Amino acid sequence: MLRSKLTDSPLLKVSRPVSACSRCRSAKVKCDNKLPACTACEKAGREKECTAANDQFARGKERSYVAALELRIEKLERRLGYARSMKDSVALNGPDEPPAGDPNRKDSMAFIRAAIHRKAVQTQEDADINTLVSDFGYLAVNTTTRDFEPSESNMTFARLVLAASTNEPVPTPRTADLPAESTARALVQFYETNVIPIYPVFPGTLLHALVSDLYQQHRRQIRSSEYWLFWMVLAISSASQSRSRRDEHYQHAVEFVGRALPHADRALRPGYGTQVQSLLLLTQYSMLDPAHFDSWHPIGFTCRAVVDQGLHQDPPHIQQMGQDALNERRRTFYCTYALDRAISMVHARAFSFYDEAVCVALPSPFQASSTLSGSTTAKRSPDASLPLFRLRQLQSEWYQALYQGNPNEHLPDITSFIWQKYREMWEWSERLPPDMPAAIREMLELELRYSYVYCIASNARGAQVSAYGKLLIFDHVISYVDRIYDIAKLAENAAVYTYHDALRVLFMGSQFVAVLQEIGDLILSGSSIPSPAPGKVLPPPRPVRLDRGTGDDLDRSVRCLERVKLTLRLYGDRWESALSCLKNFEGLSAEVWKNLTTRQAMRNPAPTGQWLPIPGA
């Protein structure tokens, strides 16, 4: 299916960094979009000549994006018309009609010509559509332009976003009525106590005030952006509480999204302050419903809107902006930054913008509700979003250097670099507030172990992981899998977990299998693996074992592999895509699983008269 092809290999380049500068584009060389001048212009000594493609859209030089799309569509229509005329003049039979003569004759010229032509037409149509989608990336889309106003064109920015982001169409809502006020308030309270502490895009008081306005007998005029906010918050809260794609919570979530979509044109319209917040809500929901939306595209569009609106830079004169407004602006940016880093890492893709282009201070702390159970009683707790923002900054530093940087660029002493970043993340964990809500602390600790493994594992720089580094991966994966399995099984405070956690489980399990394949005999034999000789940075100590009394390393390994499968199966009931992760892991770990279970059977022979288990059964 063409739609699946496009989402599997996305060609929509608009969600990635801003377009190449004019000099790189004319020279047809890769531009890294660094500010204030790209690397190519710096090396050529032409920093002052480095102008972004967006400079074409300076006042008085606007070029209509919609007009460019219309020209492209007109060109495609001419090519399709030409293809149809060729079909009528060349083909002896229509592509949907059976060939003349005996259809069983393999040498029938009519059959051969019809088949060749059908394939040529289909290939051309696929190429035309791929070219059209790909061309979005070469057109300088400025998300602040008024070309996307619904009243001026049928091609709106919202429709472009939804076309790129939608996997399966959202069903038409069954009703046009508001839900019961008690239901709406419970879902808004759930969002305030579970999501806002991590991603404070807007204050919870705003949501409660909006609910009050909506349920008044003579309510004021509600804007489309407010309706979008209301319905998307209800959808996110419902999807967060879902445990199966067949349960009532998920059905309600899809219904609420269907109610929000008619307001997308106005809510996502460029150049307005509500655009970024509305895109962030779509991104948050897409992480909970991969069947209908792909989170990779919404966060890309959000980052583009952030850059075009200049939110990636603090205002030059801070004193001209109130402190509250400045903190709100910074929180909006760092929510986008945190989601972009998380989504890019879990998909092993490039960030939407480099850290070098960012100059935004962390916002001041704010007091947020700490209850994570949906209860209406909530005490005040420290701002949990700031530790998350700081962790994303630390992750971004090593991910850019190890995975996103130029592999030909020399990075001296990669091992010391990795140990240094490991230490910085450990120091971050030691500074977490002691009164942080337990569920958020647990989520951050799981993210920390995931980061340890990701940073140590083999990378694009080609550095070899030492045996001691693999031992650290072994320990961290076991601790991670033990806890994420309990969370998935018991659904404890699972509101902070998304489909991306299924992808993280697959990644951690894959790294565990790789370690067992490479040094499994060394670990399982109990041989000592010494810490490497200290270089510029001391290697970290081996983490304290949290599962004492549960067997030796062989038992731990078997249990870890089993729990990866069980966790993915539990997530598969909630997200069908997780079942593909399970299938991939089962194939990846089949040989290791067989070897481990065989070792167990040989070490623990069955009592006389009982059958031995078949390895791998």
Coordinates of C-alpha atoms in Angstrom, one line a residue:
M1 CA 0.0 0.0 0.0
L2 CA 1.5 3.4 -1.0
R3 CA 0.5 5.1 2.2
S4 CA 2.5 2.5 4.3
K5 CA 5.5 2.9 1.9
L6 CA 5.6 6.6 2.5
T7 CA 5.4 6.3 6.3
D8 CA 8.0 3.5 6.4
S9 CA 10.4 5.6 4.4
P10 CA 9.3 9.2 5.0
L11 CA 10.2 11.6 2.2
L12 CA 8.6 14.6 3.8
K13 CA 11.7 16.7 4.6
V14 CA 9.8 19.7 5.9
S15 CA 9.8 18.2 9.4
R16 CA 13.6 18.1 9.6
P17 CA 16.0 21.1 9.9
V18 CA 15.4 24.3 8.0
S19 CA 16.2 24.4 4.4
A20 CA 19.8 24.7 3.1
C21 CA 21.3 28.1 2.7
S22 CA 21.3 29.7 -0.7
R23 CA 25.0 29.1 -1.3
C24 CA 24.9 25.4 -0.4
R25 CA 21.7 24.9 -2.4
S26 CA 23.2 26.5 -5.6
A27 CA 26.4 24.5 -5.1
K28 CA 24.3 21.3 -4.4
V29 CA 26.3 20.4 -1.3
K30 CA 24.9 19.3 2.1
C31 CA 24.2 22.1 4.5
D32 CA 24.2 21.5 8.3
N33 CA 22.1 24.7 9.0
K34 CA 24.4 25.9 11.8
L35 CA 23.9 29.4 13.0
P36 CA 24.9 32.1 12.3
A37 CA 26.7 30.4 9.4
C38 CA 26.8 26.8 8.2
T39 CA 30.0 24.8 8.2
A40 CA 30.5 24.9 4.4
C41 CA 30.3 28.7 4.3
E42 CA 32.7 29.0 7.3
K43 CA 35.3 26.8 5.6
A44 CA 35.0 28.9 2.4
G45 CA 35.4 32.1 4.4
R46 CA 32.0 33.3 3.4
E47 CA 30.1 33.5 6.7
K48 CA 28.5 36.8 5.8
E49 CA 27.1 35.4 2.6
C50 CA 25.4 32.5 4.4
T51 CA 21.7 33.2 4.0
A52 CA 18.9 30.8 4.9
A53 CA 16.3 29.8 2.4
N54 CA 13.8 31.6 4.6
D55 CA 15.4 34.9 3.7
Q56 CA 13.6 34.6 0.4
F57 CA 10.5 35.3 2.4
A58 CA 11.6 38.6 3.8
R59 CA 9.1 41.4 3.5
G60 CA 8.5 42.2 -0.1
K61 CA 9.9 38.9 -1.4
E62 CA 7.1 36.5 -0.4
R63 CA 6.5 33.5 -2.6
S64 CA 3.2 31.7 -2.2
Y65 CA 3.7 28.2 -1.0
V66 CA 0.2 27.3 -2.1
A67 CA 0.9 28.6 -5.6
A68 CA 4.0 26.4 -5.7
L69 CA 2.0 23.4 -4.8
E70 CA -0.7 24.2 -7.3
L71 CA 1.9 24.5 -10.1
R72 CA 3.4 21.1 -9.0
I73 CA -0.1 19.5 -9.0
E74 CA -0.8 21.0 -12.4
K75 CA 2.5 19.5 -13.7
L76 CA 1.6 16.1 -12.3
E77 CA -1.9 16.2 -13.9
R78 CA -0.3 16.9 -17.3
R79 CA 2.0 13.9 -16.8
L80 CA -0.8 11.7 -15.8
G81 CA -2.9 12.9 -18.8
Y82 CA 0.0 12.1 -21.1
A83 CA 0.3 8.6 -19.5
R84 CA -3.4 8.0 -20.1
S85 CA -3.2 9.1 -23.7
M86 CA -0.3 6.7 -24.3
K87 CA -2.3 3.9 -22.7
D88 CA -5.2 4.5 -25.1
S89 CA -3.0 4.6 -28.2
V90 CA -0.5 1.8 -27.3
A91 CA -2.3 -0.8 -25.2
L92 CA -4.5 -3.2 -27.1
N93 CA -6.6 -3.7 -24.0
G94 CA -7.5 -1.5 -21.1
P95 CA -5.5 -2.1 -17.9
D96 CA -8.6 -3.4 -16.1
E97 CA -9.8 -5.6 -18.9
P98 CA -8.7 -9.2 -19.7
P99 CA -6.3 -9.5 -22.7
A100 CA -7.7 -10.5 -26.1
G101 CA -7.3 -14.1 -27.2
D102 CA -6.4 -17.1 -25.1
P103 CA -5.3 -15.8 -21.7
N104 CA -3.4 -19.0 -21.0
R105 CA -1.0 -18.4 -23.9
K106 CA 2.2 -17.0 -22.2
D107 CA 3.4 -15.6 -25.6
S108 CA 0.4 -13.5 -26.2
M109 CA 1.6 -10.1 -27.3
A110 CA -1.7 -8.5 -26.0
F111 CA -1.1 -10.0 -22.6
I112 CA 2.5 -8.9 -22.5
R113 CA 1.8 -5.4 -23.6
A114 CA -1.1 -4.9 -21.2
A115 CA 1.0 -6.2 -18.3
I116 CA 4.0 -4.0 -19.2
H117 CA 1.7 -1.0 -19.5
R118 CA -0.1 -1.6 -16.2
K119 CA 3.3 -1.8 -14.5
A120 CA 4.6 1.3 -16.2
V121 CA 1.5 3.4 -15.3
Q122 CA 1.6 2.2 -11.7
T123 CA 5.4 2.9 -11.4
Q124 CA 4.9 6.4 -12.9
E125 CA 2.0 7.2 -10.5
D126 CA 4.1 6.0 -7.5
A127 CA 7.0 8.1 -8.7
D128 CA 4.8 11.2 -9.2
I129 CA 3.3 10.9 -5.7
N130 CA 6.7 10.3 -4.1
T131 CA 8.1 13.3 -6.0
L132 CA 5.3 15.5 -4.9
V133 CA 5.7 14.5 -1.2
S134 CA 9.5 14.8 -1.5
D135 CA 9.1 18.3 -3.0
F136 CA 7.6 19.6 0.3
G137 CA 11.1 19.5 1.7
Y138 CA 12.6 21.6 -1.0
L139 CA 9.9 24.3 -0.9
A140 CA 10.8 26.8 1.8
V141 CA 7.8 26.3 4.1
N142 CA 7.5 29.2 6.5
T143 CA 5.0 28.3 9.2
T144 CA 4.3 31.9 9.9
T145 CA 3.0 32.7 6.4
R146 CA -0.6 33.6 5.9
D147 CA -0.8 31.4 2.7
F148 CA -2.2 28.7 5.0
E149 CA -5.2 30.6 6.1
P150 CA -8.4 28.5 5.6
S151 CA -10.2 31.4 4.1
E152 CA -7.6 31.9 1.4
S153 CA -6.9 28.4 0.2
N154 CA -8.0 24.8 0.4
M155 CA -4.4 23.8 1.1
T156 CA -4.2 24.7 4.8
F157 CA -1.2 24.0 7.0
A158 CA -3.3 21.8 9.2
R159 CA -4.3 19.6 6.3
L160 CA -0.6 19.3 5.3
V161 CA 0.3 18.3 8.8
L162 CA -2.5 15.7 9.1
A163 CA -1.8 14.3 5.6
A164 CA 1.8 13.6 6.6
S165 CA 1.0 12.4 10.2
T166 CA -2.1 10.2 9.7
N167 CA -1.6 6.4 9.5
E168 CA -5.2 5.4 9.4
P169 CA -8.2 7.8 9.2
V170 CA -9.9 8.7 12.4
P171 CA -13.5 7.4 12.4
T172 CA -16.3 10.0 12.2
P173 CA -17.6 10.9 15.7
R174 CA -20.8 9.2 16.7
T175 CA -22.2 12.3 18.5
A176 CA -21.9 16.0 18.5
D177 CA -22.7 16.5 22.2
L178 CA -20.3 17.5 24.9
P179 CA -19.6 14.7 27.4
A180 CA -21.0 14.9 30.9
E181 CA -19.4 17.8 32.8
S182 CA -18.2 15.4 35.5
T183 CA -16.5 13.2 32.9
A184 CA -14.8 16.2 31.3
R185 CA -13.6 17.5 34.7
A186 CA -12.2 14.1 35.7
L187 CA -10.3 13.9 32.4
V188 CA -9.0 17.4 32.7
Q189 CA -7.9 16.7 36.3
F190 CA -6.1 13.5 35.1
Y191 CA -4.2 15.6 32.5
E192 CA -3.3 18.2 35.0
T193 CA -1.9 15.7 37.6
N194 CA -0.2 13.3 35.1
V195 CA 0.9 15.2 32.0
I196 CA 1.4 18.9 33.0
P197 CA 4.1 18.1 35.6
I198 CA 6.2 16.7 32.8
Y199 CA 5.2 18.8 29.9
P200 CA 3.9 22.1 31.2
V201 CA 2.7 23.6 27.9
F202 CA 0.0 25.5 29.6
P203 CA -1.3 25.9 33.2
G204 CA -4.0 23.6 34.6
T205 CA -6.1 26.6 35.6
L206 CA -6.5 27.4 31.9
L207 CA -8.1 24.0 31.4
H208 CA -10.5 24.3 34.3
A209 CA -11.6 27.8 33.3
L210 CA -12.3 26.5 29.8
V211 CA -14.4 23.7 31.1
S212 CA -16.4 26.1 33.2
D213 CA -17.0 28.3 30.1
L214 CA -18.1 25.4 27.9
Y215 CA -20.7 24.1 30.4
Q216 CA -22.3 27.5 31.2
Q217 CA -25.8 27.9 30.0
H218 CA -25.0 31.1 28.1
R219 CA -21.4 30.5 27.3
R220 CA -19.2 33.0 25.6
Q221 CA -17.9 32.5 22.0
I222 CA -15.4 29.6 22.2
R223 CA -12.6 29.8 19.6
S224 CA -11.5 26.8 17.5
S225 CA -8.1 26.7 19.2
E226 CA -9.9 26.3 22.6
Y227 CA -12.1 23.5 21.3
W228 CA -9.0 21.8 19.9
L229 CA -7.4 22.2 23.4
F230 CA -10.4 20.8 25.1
W231 CA -11.0 17.7 22.9
M232 CA -7.3 16.9 22.6
V233 CA -6.8 17.0 26.4
L234 CA -9.8 14.7 26.8
A235 CA -8.3 12.4 24.1
I236 CA -4.8 12.3 25.7
S237 CA -6.3 11.6 29.2
S238 CA -8.5 8.8 27.9
A239 CA -5.7 7.2 25.8
S240 CA -3.4 7.4 28.8
Q241 CA -5.8 5.3 30.9
S242 CA -6.4 2.7 28.2
R243 CA -4.9 -0.8 28.7
S244 CA -6.2 -2.3 25.5
R245 CA -7.0 -1.0 22.0
R246 CA -10.5 -2.6 22.5
D247 CA -11.4 -1.0 25.9
E248 CA -13.7 1.9 26.5
H249 CA -10.9 4.4 27.3
Y250 CA -9.4 3.9 23.9
Q251 CA -12.7 4.1 22.1
H252 CA -13.5 7.4 23.9
A253 CA -10.0 8.8 23.0
V254 CA -10.6 8.1 19.3
E255 CA -14.0 9.7 19.6
F256 CA -12.6 12.8 21.2
V257 CA -9.9 13.2 18.5
G258 CA -12.6 13.0 15.9
R259 CA -14.4 15.9 17.6
A260 CA -11.1 17.9 17.6
L261 CA -10.2 17.5 13.9
P262 CA -12.8 19.9 12.5
H263 CA -11.1 22.6 14.5
A264 CA -7.6 21.8 13.2
D265 CA -7.5 24.5 10.4
R266 CA -7.9 27.3 12.9
A267 CA -6.0 25.7 15.8
L268 CA -2.9 24.9 13.7
R269 CA -2.9 28.0 11.6
P270 CA 0.6 29.6 11.3
G271 CA 1.7 32.8 12.9
Y272 CA -0.5 32.5 16.0
G273 CA 0.6 31.8 19.6
T274 CA -1.6 28.8 19.9
Q275 CA 0.0 26.9 16.9
V276 CA 2.9 25.4 18.8
Q277 CA 0.8 24.3 21.8
S278 CA -1.8 22.8 19.4
L279 CA 0.9 20.9 17.6
L280 CA 2.4 19.6 20.9
L281 CA -1.0 18.2 21.9
L282 CA -1.2 16.4 18.5
T283 CA 2.3 15.0 19.2
Q284 CA 1.4 13.9 22.7
Y285 CA -1.7 12.0 21.4
S286 CA 0.2 10.4 18.5
M287 CA 2.6 8.8 21.0
L288 CA -0.4 7.1 22.6
D289 CA -2.2 6.1 19.4
P290 CA 0.3 4.9 16.7
A291 CA -2.5 3.2 14.8
H292 CA -3.9 6.6 13.7
F293 CA -0.9 9.0 13.9
D294 CA 2.9 8.8 13.5
S295 CA 4.6 11.0 16.1
W296 CA 7.7 11.6 13.9
H297 CA 5.9 14.1 11.7
P298 CA 3.9 16.2 14.2
I299 CA 7.1 16.8 16.3
G300 CA 8.9 17.8 13.1
F301 CA 6.3 20.3 12.2
T302 CA 6.3 21.6 15.8
C303 CA 10.0 22.2 15.7
R304 CA 9.7 24.0 12.4
A305 CA 7.0 26.3 13.9
V306 CA 9.3 26.9 16.9
V307 CA 12.2 27.9 14.7
D308 CA 10.1 30.1 12.4
Q309 CA 8.6 31.9 15.4
G310 CA 12.0 32.3 17.0
L311 CA 11.2 30.4 20.2
H312 CA 14.6 28.7 20.0
Q313 CA 16.3 32.0 21.0
D314 CA 15.6 34.1 24.1
P315 CA 14.3 37.6 23.3
P316 CA 17.2 40.0 22.9
H317 CA 15.8 42.4 25.5
I318 CA 14.4 40.3 28.3
Q319 CA 13.4 43.3 30.4
Q320 CA 10.8 44.2 27.8
M321 CA 8.9 40.9 28.4
G322 CA 7.3 40.0 31.7
Q323 CA 8.8 37.2 33.7
D324 CA 5.6 35.1 33.5
A325 CA 5.4 35.5 29.8
L326 CA 9.1 34.7 29.4
N327 CA 8.8 31.5 31.5
E328 CA 5.8 30.4 29.5
R329 CA 7.7 31.0 26.2
R330 CA 10.7 29.0 27.6
R331 CA 8.4 26.1 28.8
T332 CA 6.9 25.9 25.4
F333 CA 10.3 25.6 23.7
Y334 CA 11.6 23.0 26.2
C335 CA 8.5 20.9 25.9
T336 CA 9.1 20.8 22.2
Y337 CA 12.9 20.2 22.7
A338 CA 12.3 17.3 25.1
L339 CA 9.8 15.6 22.8
D340 CA 12.0 16.1 19.8
R341 CA 15.0 14.5 21.5
A342 CA 13.0 11.6 22.9
I343 CA 11.2 10.8 19.6
S344 CA 14.3 11.2 17.5
M345 CA 16.4 8.9 19.8
V346 CA 13.7 6.2 20.0
H347 CA 13.5 6.1 16.2
A348 CA 17.3 6.5 15.8
R349 CA 16.9 9.6 13.6
A350 CA 18.4 13.0 13.5
F351 CA 17.2 15.8 15.7
S352 CA 15.2 18.6 14.2
F353 CA 17.8 21.2 15.1
Y354 CA 21.2 21.3 16.6
D355 CA 22.0 22.4 20.2
E356 CA 24.3 25.1 18.7
A357 CA 21.3 26.8 17.3
V358 CA 19.5 27.0 20.7
C359 CA 19.9 29.9 23.1
V360 CA 17.1 29.5 25.7
A361 CA 17.6 29.4 29.4
L362 CA 15.7 26.9 31.5
P363 CA 12.4 28.3 32.8
S364 CA 11.9 29.1 36.5
P365 CA 10.3 26.3 38.5
F366 CA 6.6 26.2 39.0
Q367 CA 4.5 24.4 41.5
A368 CA 2.6 21.5 40.0
S369 CA 0.1 18.9 41.2
S370 CA 1.8 15.7 42.3
T371 CA -1.1 13.2 42.4
L372 CA -0.7 10.6 39.7
S373 CA -3.8 8.6 40.3
G374 CA -6.4 10.9 38.8
S375 CA -7.7 11.8 42.3
T376 CA -9.2 15.3 42.9
T377 CA -7.0 15.7 46.0
A378 CA -3.5 16.8 45.1
K379 CA -0.7 18.4 47.0
R380 CA 1.9 20.7 45.6
S381 CA 5.3 19.4 44.6
P382 CA 8.5 20.6 42.9
D383 CA 8.6 21.2 39.2
A384 CA 9.3 17.7 37.7
S385 CA 9.7 19.1 34.2
L386 CA 13.1 20.8 34.9
P387 CA 14.9 17.5 35.7
L388 CA 13.5 16.0 32.5
F389 CA 14.6 19.0 30.4
R390 CA 18.1 18.8 31.8
L391 CA 18.3 15.1 31.1
R392 CA 17.2 15.7 27.5
Q393 CA 20.1 18.2 27.3
L394 CA 22.6 15.7 28.5
Q395 CA 21.2 13.0 26.1
S396 CA 21.4 15.5 23.2
E397 CA 25.1 16.2 23.9
W398 CA 26.3 12.7 23.5
Y399 CA 23.7 11.6 20.9
Q400 CA 24.8 14.4 18.6
A401 CA 28.5 13.6 19.1
L402 CA 28.2 9.8 18.8
Y403 CA 25.3 9.3 16.3
Q404 CA 24.5 12.5 14.5
G405 CA 27.9 14.0 14.0
N406 CA 30.1 13.6 10.9
P407 CA 31.7 10.1 11.2
N408 CA 34.8 11.4 9.3
E409 CA 35.3 14.1 11.9
H410 CA 37.8 13.0 14.5
L411 CA 36.6 12.7 18.1
P412 CA 39.6 12.2 20.4
D413 CA 39.3 9.5 23.0
I414 CA 35.7 8.3 22.5
T415 CA 35.9 6.0 25.6
S416 CA 36.7 8.9 27.9
F417 CA 34.0 10.9 26.3
I418 CA 31.5 8.2 27.0
W419 CA 32.6 7.7 30.6
Q420 CA 32.4 11.5 31.1
K421 CA 28.8 11.6 29.8
Y422 CA 27.9 8.6 31.9
R423 CA 29.2 10.4 35.0
E424 CA 27.3 13.6 34.1
M425 CA 24.0 11.6 33.9
W426 CA 24.8 9.9 37.2
E427 CA 25.5 13.3 38.9
W428 CA 22.1 14.5 37.4
S429 CA 20.3 11.6 39.1
E430 CA 22.0 12.3 42.4
R431 CA 20.5 15.8 42.3
L432 CA 16.9 14.8 41.8
P433 CA 14.6 16.4 44.4
P434 CA 14.0 14.0 47.3
D435 CA 10.2 14.9 47.4
M436 CA 9.7 14.3 43.7
P437 CA 6.5 12.2 43.0
A438 CA 7.5 8.5 43.1
A439 CA 6.0 7.7 39.7
I440 CA 7.9 10.5 38.0
R441 CA 11.1 9.6 39.8
E442 CA 10.7 6.0 38.6
M443 CA 10.1 7.1 35.0
L444 CA 13.3 9.3 35.1
E445 CA 15.3 6.4 36.6
L446 CA 14.2 4.1 33.8
E447 CA 15.1 6.8 31.3
L448 CA 18.5 7.0 33.0
R449 CA 19.2 3.3 32.6
Y450 CA 18.1 3.5 29.0
S451 CA 20.5 6.4 28.4
Y452 CA 23.4 4.5 30.0
V453 CA 22.9 1.6 27.6
Y454 CA 22.3 3.8 24.6
C455 CA 25.5 5.9 25.3
I456 CA 27.7 2.9 25.9
A457 CA 26.5 0.7 23.0
S458 CA 28.2 0.6 19.7
N459 CA 27.8 3.8 17.8
A460 CA 28.3 5.3 14.3
R461 CA 31.8 6.4 15.3
G462 CA 32.9 2.7 15.2
A463 CA 34.3 2.6 18.8
Q464 CA 34.6 -0.9 20.2
V465 CA 32.7 -1.5 23.4
S466 CA 34.9 -3.1 26.0
A467 CA 34.0 -6.2 27.9
Y468 CA 33.5 -4.1 31.0
G469 CA 31.1 -1.8 29.0
K470 CA 29.1 -4.8 27.9
L471 CA 28.9 -6.0 31.6
L472 CA 27.4 -2.6 32.5
I473 CA 24.9 -3.0 29.7
F474 CA 24.0 -6.5 31.0
D475 CA 23.3 -5.1 34.5
H476 CA 21.4 -2.0 33.4
V477 CA 19.2 -3.9 31.0
I478 CA 18.2 -6.5 33.6
S479 CA 17.2 -3.7 36.1
Y480 CA 15.3 -1.8 33.4
V481 CA 13.4 -4.8 32.2
D482 CA 12.5 -6.0 35.7
R483 CA 10.8 -2.7 36.5
I484 CA 9.2 -1.9 33.1
Y485 CA 7.6 -5.4 33.2
D486 CA 6.1 -4.8 36.6
I487 CA 4.7 -1.4 35.4
A488 CA 3.2 -2.9 32.2
K489 CA 1.8 -5.9 34.1
L490 CA 0.3 -3.9 37.1
A491 CA -0.5 -0.7 35.2
E492 CA 1.0 1.3 38.1
N493 CA 1.0 5.0 37.2
A494 CA 1.2 4.1 33.6
A495 CA 0.0 7.5 32.4
V496 CA 3.6 8.6 31.9
Y497 CA 4.3 5.7 29.5
T498 CA 3.6 5.6 25.8
Y499 CA 4.1 3.4 22.7
H500 CA 7.7 4.6 22.6
D501 CA 8.3 2.6 25.7
A502 CA 7.6 -0.6 23.7
L503 CA 10.3 0.6 21.3
R504 CA 12.7 1.2 24.2
V505 CA 12.0 -2.3 25.5
L506 CA 12.9 -3.8 22.1
F507 CA 16.1 -1.7 22.0
M508 CA 17.1 -2.8 25.5
G509 CA 16.3 -6.4 24.8
S510 CA 18.3 -6.3 21.5
Q511 CA 21.4 -4.9 23.3
F512 CA 21.1 -7.6 25.9
V513 CA 21.0 -10.3 23.2
A514 CA 24.1 -8.7 21.6
V515 CA 26.0 -8.8 24.9
L516 CA 25.1 -12.5 25.5
Q517 CA 26.2 -13.4 21.9
E518 CA 29.5 -11.6 22.3
I519 CA 30.6 -12.3 25.9
G520 CA 27.8 -14.5 27.2
D521 CA 30.2 -17.4 28.2
L522 CA 32.4 -15.0 30.1
I523 CA 29.5 -13.5 32.1
L524 CA 27.7 -16.8 32.8
S525 CA 30.8 -18.6 33.9
G526 CA 31.2 -16.1 36.7
S527 CA 34.6 -15.0 35.5
S528 CA 35.8 -11.6 36.7
I529 CA 35.7 -8.8 34.2
P530 CA 38.1 -6.1 35.5
S531 CA 37.4 -2.4 35.1
P532 CA 39.5 -1.0 32.2
A533 CA 42.6 1.0 33.0
P534 CA 41.7 4.6 33.9
G535 CA 42.2 7.1 31.2
K536 CA 41.3 10.8 31.4
V537 CA 38.0 9.8 33.0
L538 CA 37.6 7.0 35.5
P539 CA 35.1 4.3 34.3
P540 CA 32.0 4.0 36.4
P541 CA 31.6 1.3 39.0
R542 CA 29.4 -1.7 38.4
P543 CA 25.8 -0.8 39.5
V544 CA 24.5 -2.4 42.7
R545 CA 22.4 -5.5 41.9
L546 CA 18.7 -4.9 42.7
D547 CA 17.5 -8.5 42.3
R548 CA 19.5 -10.4 44.9
G549 CA 18.2 -13.8 45.8
T550 CA 16.7 -14.4 42.3
G551 CA 19.4 -16.8 41.1
D552 CA 22.8 -16.5 39.3
D553 CA 23.5 -14.7 36.0
L554 CA 22.1 -17.6 34.0
D555 CA 18.7 -17.4 35.8
R556 CA 18.8 -13.6 35.5
S557 CA 19.4 -13.8 31.8
V558 CA 16.6 -16.3 31.1
R559 CA 14.2 -14.3 33.2
C560 CA 15.2 -11.0 31.4
L561 CA 14.6 -12.5 27.9
E562 CA 11.3 -13.9 29.1
R563 CA 10.2 -10.6 30.6
V564 CA 11.1 -8.7 27.4
K565 CA 8.7 -10.9 25.5
L566 CA 6.0 -10.7 28.2
T567 CA 6.3 -6.9 28.3
L568 CA 6.0 -6.5 24.5
R569 CA 3.0 -8.9 24.6
L570 CA 1.3 -6.8 27.2
Y571 CA 2.0 -3.7 25.2
G572 CA 0.8 -5.5 22.1
D573 CA -2.6 -5.7 23.6
R574 CA -2.6 -1.9 23.9
W575 CA -0.7 -1.1 20.6
E576 CA -0.8 -3.5 17.8
S577 CA 2.5 -2.2 16.5
A578 CA 4.2 -3.6 19.6
L579 CA 3.4 -7.1 18.4
S580 CA 5.8 -6.5 15.5
C581 CA 8.4 -5.6 18.1
L582 CA 7.7 -8.9 19.8
K583 CA 8.0 -10.8 16.6
N584 CA 11.3 -9.1 15.8
F585 CA 12.7 -9.8 19.2
E586 CA 11.7 -13.5 19.2
G587 CA 13.5 -14.0 15.9
L588 CA 16.5 -12.0 17.2
S589 CA 16.8 -13.9 20.5
A590 CA 15.8 -17.4 19.4
E591 CA 19.4 -18.8 19.3
V592 CA 20.4 -17.2 22.6
W593 CA 17.2 -18.4 24.2
K594 CA 17.8 -21.9 23.1
N595 CA 21.4 -21.9 24.4
L596 CA 20.4 -20.5 27.8
T597 CA 17.5 -22.9 28.4
T598 CA 19.7 -25.8 27.3
R599 CA 22.3 -24.7 30.0
Q600 CA 19.5 -24.6 32.6
A601 CA 18.3 -28.0 31.7
M602 CA 21.8 -29.5 31.9
R603 CA 22.5 -27.7 35.2
N604 CA 19.2 -28.7 36.8
P605 CA 18.3 -32.2 35.5
A606 CA 14.8 -33.3 36.0
P607 CA 14.1 -35.9 38.8
T608 CA 14.1 -39.5 37.7
G609 CA 11.0 -40.5 35.8
Q610 CA 10.2 -37.0 34.5
W611 CA 10.7 -35.7 31.0
L612 CA 13.3 -33.1 30.4
P613 CA 11.9 -29.9 28.8
I614 CA 12.6 -29.4 25.2
P615 CA 14.9 -26.4 24.7
G616 CA 13.2 -23.5 23.1
A617 CA 9.7 -25.1 23.4

